[in-house]
Amino acid sequence: MTTIEDRRRERRADRDGFPHQAYPSGWFHIAWTQELSAGQVMPLHYFGRDLVLYRANSGEARVFDAACPHRGADLGRSGVVHGDDLACGNHGWCWNAQGRNVWIPRSERVETQMLLRRWPVREQSGLIFLWHDEAGGDPTWEPPIVPQAADPRYFPAYPEGAMKRTLDFPPHLVGENNADMAHLEFIHEWDRDHTLVTWEENGPHLHTKFSGTITTRRGKARVEVAGDSWGVGIVRAELDHLRSTVQMLCPIPVDRRTTDLRMSVWVARPPGGAPDAEPDALARSIYSAQIREVADLDAGKDGTIWANMIYVDRPPYAREEAKVFTSYRRWLTQFYAY
Ligand code: FES
Ligand SMILES: [Fe+2]
């Protein structure tokens, strides 16, 4: 008997229609600031590799390859922060901010030529980002700031508006939503009269705006969604429906088939509320609605579609959608080395 799992596996095999084999280049969200206190060490597995994230006592968040160059212990699981350095739990060799060996217990020498690979990191707006480049190159652009994260008129995204799920689909499907106007009607209950207002490509940044209406029991309400993508790993949507809301949707490849999706939602506080009040009922209902729209595999929304679709490299576009879709896929190729 063919089970749903079997069918999913077959569909995954079909996804080889995606024309790129490389992992995408760009910035990817790996943790929230508040998850990592000074001295804390966290094992990560992204881009098919074991990595270690730690926060030095100076406050800086750093990522290195996890395998200790001495005899290969996993620093994510055995590493300990010593002041500004990371010490391996196996034999105590110490690695500094640049990944250089700076101390070997009971030895008068250090192996200055021995280097742990350091990955570029940025931390801003309460989010920690990692730069990945297939050829190991340095960052060529910067991840965006989220102004609402520093705005006291918004609830902080972490912890209630923050969500992480490990999902069974590749990361590029998330950003393609920005170009997919026709699905707004069928997945997100917009009326048919929606239009594309803006399409602006600026290197790794793509800005779009859709406008339309949603019919509720109380009549038609105007909706606008401003979508911004920075590479494959950062997709931001600004919604102004019930209350001003900013959502960051950040997929990162775990391996060839699996994606970690982190969502951060900043919702405006109600006017006149105390500046340190907990998120109110409407904010909480927006958090759960956003999770349902994108990350819930059984809600019949984006997440359900993404987890079960195959990648059609040359779709038979309707004339009205062809330009936007082909523009999106052309823009996307810049993040894949091959
Ligand atoms: S394996 Fe890390 S110090 Fe020996
Ligand atoms: Fe969607």
Coordinates of C-alpha atoms and ligand atoms in Angstrom, one line a residue:
M1 CA 0.0 0.0 0.0
T2 CA 1.3 3.5 -0.9
T3 CA 1.4 5.7 2.2
I4 CA 1.3 9.5 2.3
E5 CA 5.0 9.3 3.3
D6 CA 5.8 7.2 0.2
R7 CA 4.0 9.8 -2.0
R8 CA 5.9 12.6 -0.3
R9 CA 9.1 10.8 -0.9
E10 CA 8.3 10.4 -4.6
R11 CA 7.4 14.0 -4.9
R12 CA 10.7 15.0 -3.3
A13 CA 12.5 13.0 -5.9
D14 CA 10.6 14.9 -8.5
R15 CA 11.9 18.2 -7.2
D16 CA 15.1 17.6 -9.0
G17 CA 13.4 19.8 -11.6
F18 CA 14.9 22.7 -9.7
P19 CA 17.7 23.8 -12.0
H20 CA 20.3 24.7 -9.3
Q21 CA 22.4 22.2 -7.4
A22 CA 24.3 24.6 -5.2
Y23 CA 23.1 25.9 -1.8
P24 CA 22.0 29.5 -2.2
S25 CA 24.3 32.4 -1.2
G26 CA 23.2 35.2 1.1
W27 CA 22.2 35.9 4.7
F28 CA 20.2 33.3 6.7
H29 CA 18.6 33.7 10.1
I30 CA 20.0 31.1 12.5
A31 CA 18.8 32.2 16.0
W32 CA 17.1 35.0 18.0
T33 CA 19.4 37.3 20.1
Q34 CA 17.6 36.2 23.3
E35 CA 18.2 32.5 22.7
L36 CA 22.0 33.1 23.1
S37 CA 23.3 34.5 26.3
A38 CA 27.0 35.3 26.9
G39 CA 29.0 32.1 27.3
Q40 CA 26.4 30.0 25.7
V41 CA 27.3 27.4 22.9
M42 CA 24.8 26.1 20.4
P43 CA 25.2 23.3 17.9
L44 CA 23.8 24.0 14.4
H45 CA 23.4 21.9 11.3
Y46 CA 23.0 24.0 8.1
F47 CA 24.0 23.7 4.4
G48 CA 24.7 20.0 5.1
R49 CA 27.4 20.8 7.7
D50 CA 27.9 20.8 11.5
L51 CA 28.5 24.3 12.8
V52 CA 28.9 25.9 16.2
L53 CA 27.3 29.2 17.3
Y54 CA 28.5 30.8 20.5
R55 CA 28.5 34.1 22.3
A56 CA 31.8 35.3 23.7
N57 CA 31.8 37.0 27.0
S58 CA 32.5 40.2 25.1
G59 CA 28.9 39.8 23.7
E60 CA 29.9 38.9 20.1
A61 CA 28.0 36.0 18.4
R62 CA 30.3 33.8 16.3
V63 CA 29.9 30.8 14.0
F64 CA 32.6 28.3 13.1
D65 CA 32.8 24.9 11.6
A66 CA 32.0 22.5 14.4
A67 CA 34.8 19.9 13.9
C68 CA 37.8 20.7 16.2
P69 CA 40.9 20.6 14.1
H70 CA 42.8 18.7 16.8
R71 CA 41.0 15.4 16.7
G72 CA 37.5 16.2 15.4
A73 CA 35.3 16.6 18.4
D74 CA 32.1 18.5 17.8
L75 CA 32.6 22.0 19.3
G76 CA 28.8 22.6 19.3
R77 CA 28.3 19.8 21.7
S78 CA 31.5 19.9 23.7
G79 CA 32.8 23.5 23.4
V80 CA 33.0 25.8 26.4
V81 CA 33.5 29.6 26.3
H82 CA 36.6 30.8 28.0
G83 CA 36.6 34.5 28.2
D84 CA 36.7 35.6 24.5
D85 CA 37.7 32.1 23.1
L86 CA 36.1 28.8 22.6
A87 CA 37.7 25.8 24.2
C88 CA 37.2 22.2 23.0
G89 CA 35.8 19.9 25.7
N90 CA 37.8 17.0 24.5
H91 CA 41.4 18.0 25.2
G92 CA 41.0 21.7 26.0
W93 CA 42.5 23.3 22.9
C94 CA 41.4 27.0 22.6
W95 CA 40.3 28.8 19.5
N96 CA 40.1 32.6 19.3
A97 CA 37.8 35.1 17.5
Q98 CA 39.6 34.5 14.2
G99 CA 39.5 30.7 14.7
R100 CA 43.2 30.5 15.5
N101 CA 44.6 28.1 18.0
V102 CA 45.8 30.1 21.0
W103 CA 46.3 27.6 23.7
I104 CA 47.1 23.8 24.1
P105 CA 47.0 22.5 27.7
R106 CA 50.4 21.2 29.0
S107 CA 52.1 22.4 25.8
E108 CA 54.5 25.3 25.5
R109 CA 53.6 25.7 21.8
V110 CA 50.4 26.7 20.0
E111 CA 49.5 25.6 16.5
T112 CA 49.2 29.1 15.0
Q113 CA 48.8 27.7 11.5
M114 CA 45.7 25.7 12.6
L115 CA 42.5 27.5 11.7
L116 CA 38.9 26.8 12.4
R117 CA 36.8 28.1 9.5
R118 CA 34.9 31.3 10.6
W119 CA 31.5 32.2 9.1
P120 CA 30.4 35.8 8.7
V121 CA 27.7 36.8 11.2
R122 CA 25.5 39.8 11.7
E123 CA 23.3 40.5 14.7
Q124 CA 20.6 43.2 14.5
S125 CA 16.9 43.8 15.2
G126 CA 17.0 40.8 17.7
L127 CA 18.0 38.4 14.9
I128 CA 21.3 36.6 14.3
F129 CA 22.2 36.1 10.6
L130 CA 24.8 33.8 9.0
W131 CA 26.4 34.5 5.6
H132 CA 26.7 31.5 3.2
D133 CA 28.6 31.6 0.0
E134 CA 29.2 28.4 -2.0
A135 CA 32.7 29.5 -2.9
G136 CA 33.5 30.8 0.7
G137 CA 33.5 34.4 -0.4
D138 CA 32.9 37.4 2.0
P139 CA 29.5 39.2 2.2
T140 CA 28.7 41.4 -0.8
W141 CA 25.7 43.0 0.8
E142 CA 24.1 43.5 4.2
P143 CA 20.9 42.0 5.8
P144 CA 18.1 44.5 6.5
I145 CA 17.3 46.3 9.7
V146 CA 13.7 45.9 11.0
P147 CA 12.8 49.4 12.2
Q148 CA 9.8 48.0 14.1
A149 CA 12.1 45.9 16.3
A150 CA 13.4 49.2 17.9
D151 CA 10.0 50.9 17.9
P152 CA 8.3 50.9 21.3
R153 CA 4.9 51.1 19.6
Y154 CA 5.4 47.5 18.6
F155 CA 5.4 44.4 20.8
P156 CA 8.8 42.6 20.6
A157 CA 8.7 39.6 18.2
Y158 CA 10.5 37.3 20.7
P159 CA 9.2 35.1 22.2
E160 CA 5.5 35.0 21.5
G161 CA 5.7 36.2 17.9
A162 CA 8.7 33.9 17.1
M163 CA 8.3 30.5 15.6
K164 CA 10.7 27.8 14.2
R165 CA 9.7 24.7 12.3
T166 CA 11.8 22.1 10.5
L167 CA 9.9 21.5 7.2
D168 CA 10.2 19.1 4.4
F169 CA 10.6 21.5 1.4
P170 CA 13.4 23.5 -0.2
P171 CA 13.9 27.2 0.8
H172 CA 13.3 28.9 -2.5
L173 CA 9.6 28.2 -2.4
V174 CA 9.1 30.8 0.3
G175 CA 10.3 33.8 -1.6
E176 CA 8.5 32.8 -4.8
N177 CA 5.3 33.6 -2.9
N178 CA 6.2 37.3 -3.4
A179 CA 5.7 36.8 -7.2
D180 CA 2.6 34.7 -7.0
M181 CA -0.3 37.0 -7.2
A182 CA -2.8 34.4 -8.3
H183 CA -2.5 32.4 -5.1
L184 CA -3.7 35.3 -3.0
E185 CA -7.3 34.6 -4.1
F186 CA -7.2 30.8 -3.5
I187 CA -4.9 30.4 -0.5
H188 CA -5.4 33.8 1.4
E189 CA -9.0 34.5 0.5
W190 CA -8.5 37.8 -1.3
D191 CA -11.1 39.0 -3.8
R192 CA -10.3 38.5 -7.5
D193 CA -9.7 42.3 -8.1
H194 CA -6.1 42.3 -6.7
T195 CA -3.3 44.1 -8.6
L196 CA 0.4 44.3 -8.6
V197 CA 1.3 47.9 -7.6
T198 CA 5.1 47.8 -7.4
W199 CA 8.0 45.6 -8.7
E200 CA 11.5 46.9 -8.0
E201 CA 14.7 44.8 -8.3
N202 CA 17.8 46.3 -6.7
G203 CA 20.6 43.7 -6.8
P204 CA 19.9 41.2 -4.0
H205 CA 16.8 43.1 -2.9
L206 CA 13.4 42.7 -4.5
H207 CA 10.5 44.9 -3.5
T208 CA 6.9 44.2 -4.5
K209 CA 3.5 45.5 -3.5
F210 CA 0.1 43.9 -4.0
S211 CA -3.2 45.7 -3.4
G212 CA -6.7 44.2 -3.2
T213 CA -9.7 43.6 -1.0
I214 CA -11.0 40.9 1.3
T215 CA -14.8 40.4 1.7
T216 CA -15.8 39.7 5.3
R217 CA -19.2 39.6 7.0
R218 CA -18.8 43.3 7.7
G219 CA -18.1 44.2 4.0
K220 CA -15.1 44.7 1.8
A221 CA -11.8 45.6 3.5
R222 CA -8.9 47.0 1.5
V223 CA -5.6 45.0 2.0
E224 CA -2.1 45.8 0.9
V225 CA 0.9 43.6 1.3
A226 CA 4.4 45.0 0.7
G227 CA 6.8 42.2 0.2
D228 CA 10.6 42.4 0.3
S229 CA 13.1 39.6 -0.3
W230 CA 16.8 39.8 0.3
G231 CA 18.2 36.7 -1.4
V232 CA 16.6 33.4 -0.6
G233 CA 16.9 33.6 3.2
I234 CA 15.0 36.8 4.1
V235 CA 11.4 37.4 3.1
R236 CA 9.6 40.3 4.8
A237 CA 5.9 41.1 4.5
E238 CA 4.3 44.3 5.8
L239 CA 0.5 44.0 6.3
D240 CA -1.9 46.6 7.2
H241 CA -5.1 44.7 7.7
L242 CA -6.3 44.5 11.3
R243 CA -3.3 46.1 12.9
S244 CA 0.1 47.2 11.5
T245 CA 2.2 44.0 11.3
V246 CA 5.6 43.1 10.0
Q247 CA 6.6 39.6 9.4
M248 CA 10.0 38.2 8.6
L249 CA 10.0 34.7 7.1
C250 CA 13.5 33.2 7.0
P251 CA 14.1 29.8 5.4
I252 CA 17.6 28.2 5.7
P253 CA 18.6 24.9 4.1
V254 CA 19.4 22.1 6.7
D255 CA 20.4 19.8 3.8
R256 CA 19.2 19.2 0.3
R257 CA 15.6 18.3 1.3
T258 CA 14.9 20.0 4.6
T259 CA 14.5 23.6 5.6
D260 CA 14.3 25.4 8.9
L261 CA 11.8 28.1 8.7
R262 CA 11.9 30.9 11.3
M263 CA 9.1 33.4 11.5
S264 CA 9.2 36.7 13.5
V265 CA 6.1 38.8 13.8
W266 CA 6.1 42.4 15.1
V267 CA 2.5 43.6 15.8
A268 CA 1.7 47.2 16.7
R269 CA 0.5 47.8 20.3
P270 CA -3.0 49.1 20.8
P271 CA -3.1 52.9 21.2
G272 CA -2.9 54.0 24.8
G273 CA -1.5 50.7 26.1
A274 CA 1.3 50.5 28.7
P275 CA 4.7 50.4 26.9
D276 CA 5.7 47.1 28.7
A277 CA 2.3 45.3 28.4
E278 CA 2.3 41.7 27.2
P279 CA 0.8 41.1 23.7
D280 CA -2.9 41.5 23.8
A281 CA -5.6 39.1 22.4
L282 CA -5.5 40.6 18.9
A283 CA -1.7 40.4 18.7
R284 CA -1.8 36.8 19.7
S285 CA -4.5 36.0 17.2
I286 CA -2.3 37.6 14.5
Y287 CA 0.7 35.4 15.5
S288 CA -1.4 32.2 15.3
A289 CA -3.0 33.3 12.0
Q290 CA 0.4 34.0 10.4
I291 CA 1.8 30.6 11.6
R292 CA -1.3 29.0 10.2
E293 CA -0.9 30.7 6.8
V294 CA 2.7 29.6 6.2
A295 CA 4.0 26.9 8.5
D296 CA 1.1 24.7 9.3
L297 CA 1.2 21.7 7.0
D298 CA -2.4 20.7 7.6
A299 CA -4.1 24.1 7.3
G300 CA -4.5 24.0 3.5
K301 CA -2.4 27.2 3.2
D302 CA 1.1 28.0 1.9
G303 CA 2.8 25.4 4.1
T304 CA 0.6 22.6 2.8
I305 CA 1.2 23.6 -0.8
W306 CA 5.0 23.9 -0.3
A307 CA 5.4 20.6 1.5
N308 CA 3.7 18.7 -1.3
M309 CA 4.4 20.4 -4.5
I310 CA 7.0 19.5 -7.2
Y311 CA 9.2 22.1 -8.9
V312 CA 8.1 22.8 -12.4
D313 CA 11.0 24.5 -14.1
R314 CA 9.1 25.7 -17.2
P315 CA 5.5 26.2 -16.1
P316 CA 2.7 26.9 -18.7
Y317 CA 2.1 30.5 -17.4
A318 CA -1.1 32.3 -17.9
R319 CA -0.4 35.4 -20.0
E320 CA -1.2 37.7 -17.1
E321 CA 1.4 36.1 -14.7
A322 CA 4.2 35.3 -17.1
K323 CA 6.2 38.5 -16.8
V324 CA 6.2 38.6 -13.0
F325 CA 7.1 34.9 -12.6
T326 CA 9.9 34.9 -15.2
S327 CA 11.3 38.1 -13.6
Y328 CA 11.3 36.4 -10.2
R329 CA 13.1 33.3 -11.4
R330 CA 15.6 35.4 -13.4
W331 CA 16.3 37.5 -10.2
L332 CA 16.7 34.3 -8.1
T333 CA 19.5 32.9 -10.3
Q334 CA 22.0 35.4 -8.9
F335 CA 22.1 33.5 -5.6
Y336 CA 23.1 30.1 -7.1
A337 CA 26.6 29.5 -8.1
Y338 CA 25.5 26.6 -10.3
Ligands
FES1 S1 39.5 17.1 19.7 FE1 39.3 19.1 20.3 S2 41.0 19.5 21.7 FE2 41.2 17.4 21.0
FE2 FE 1.2 32.9 0.4

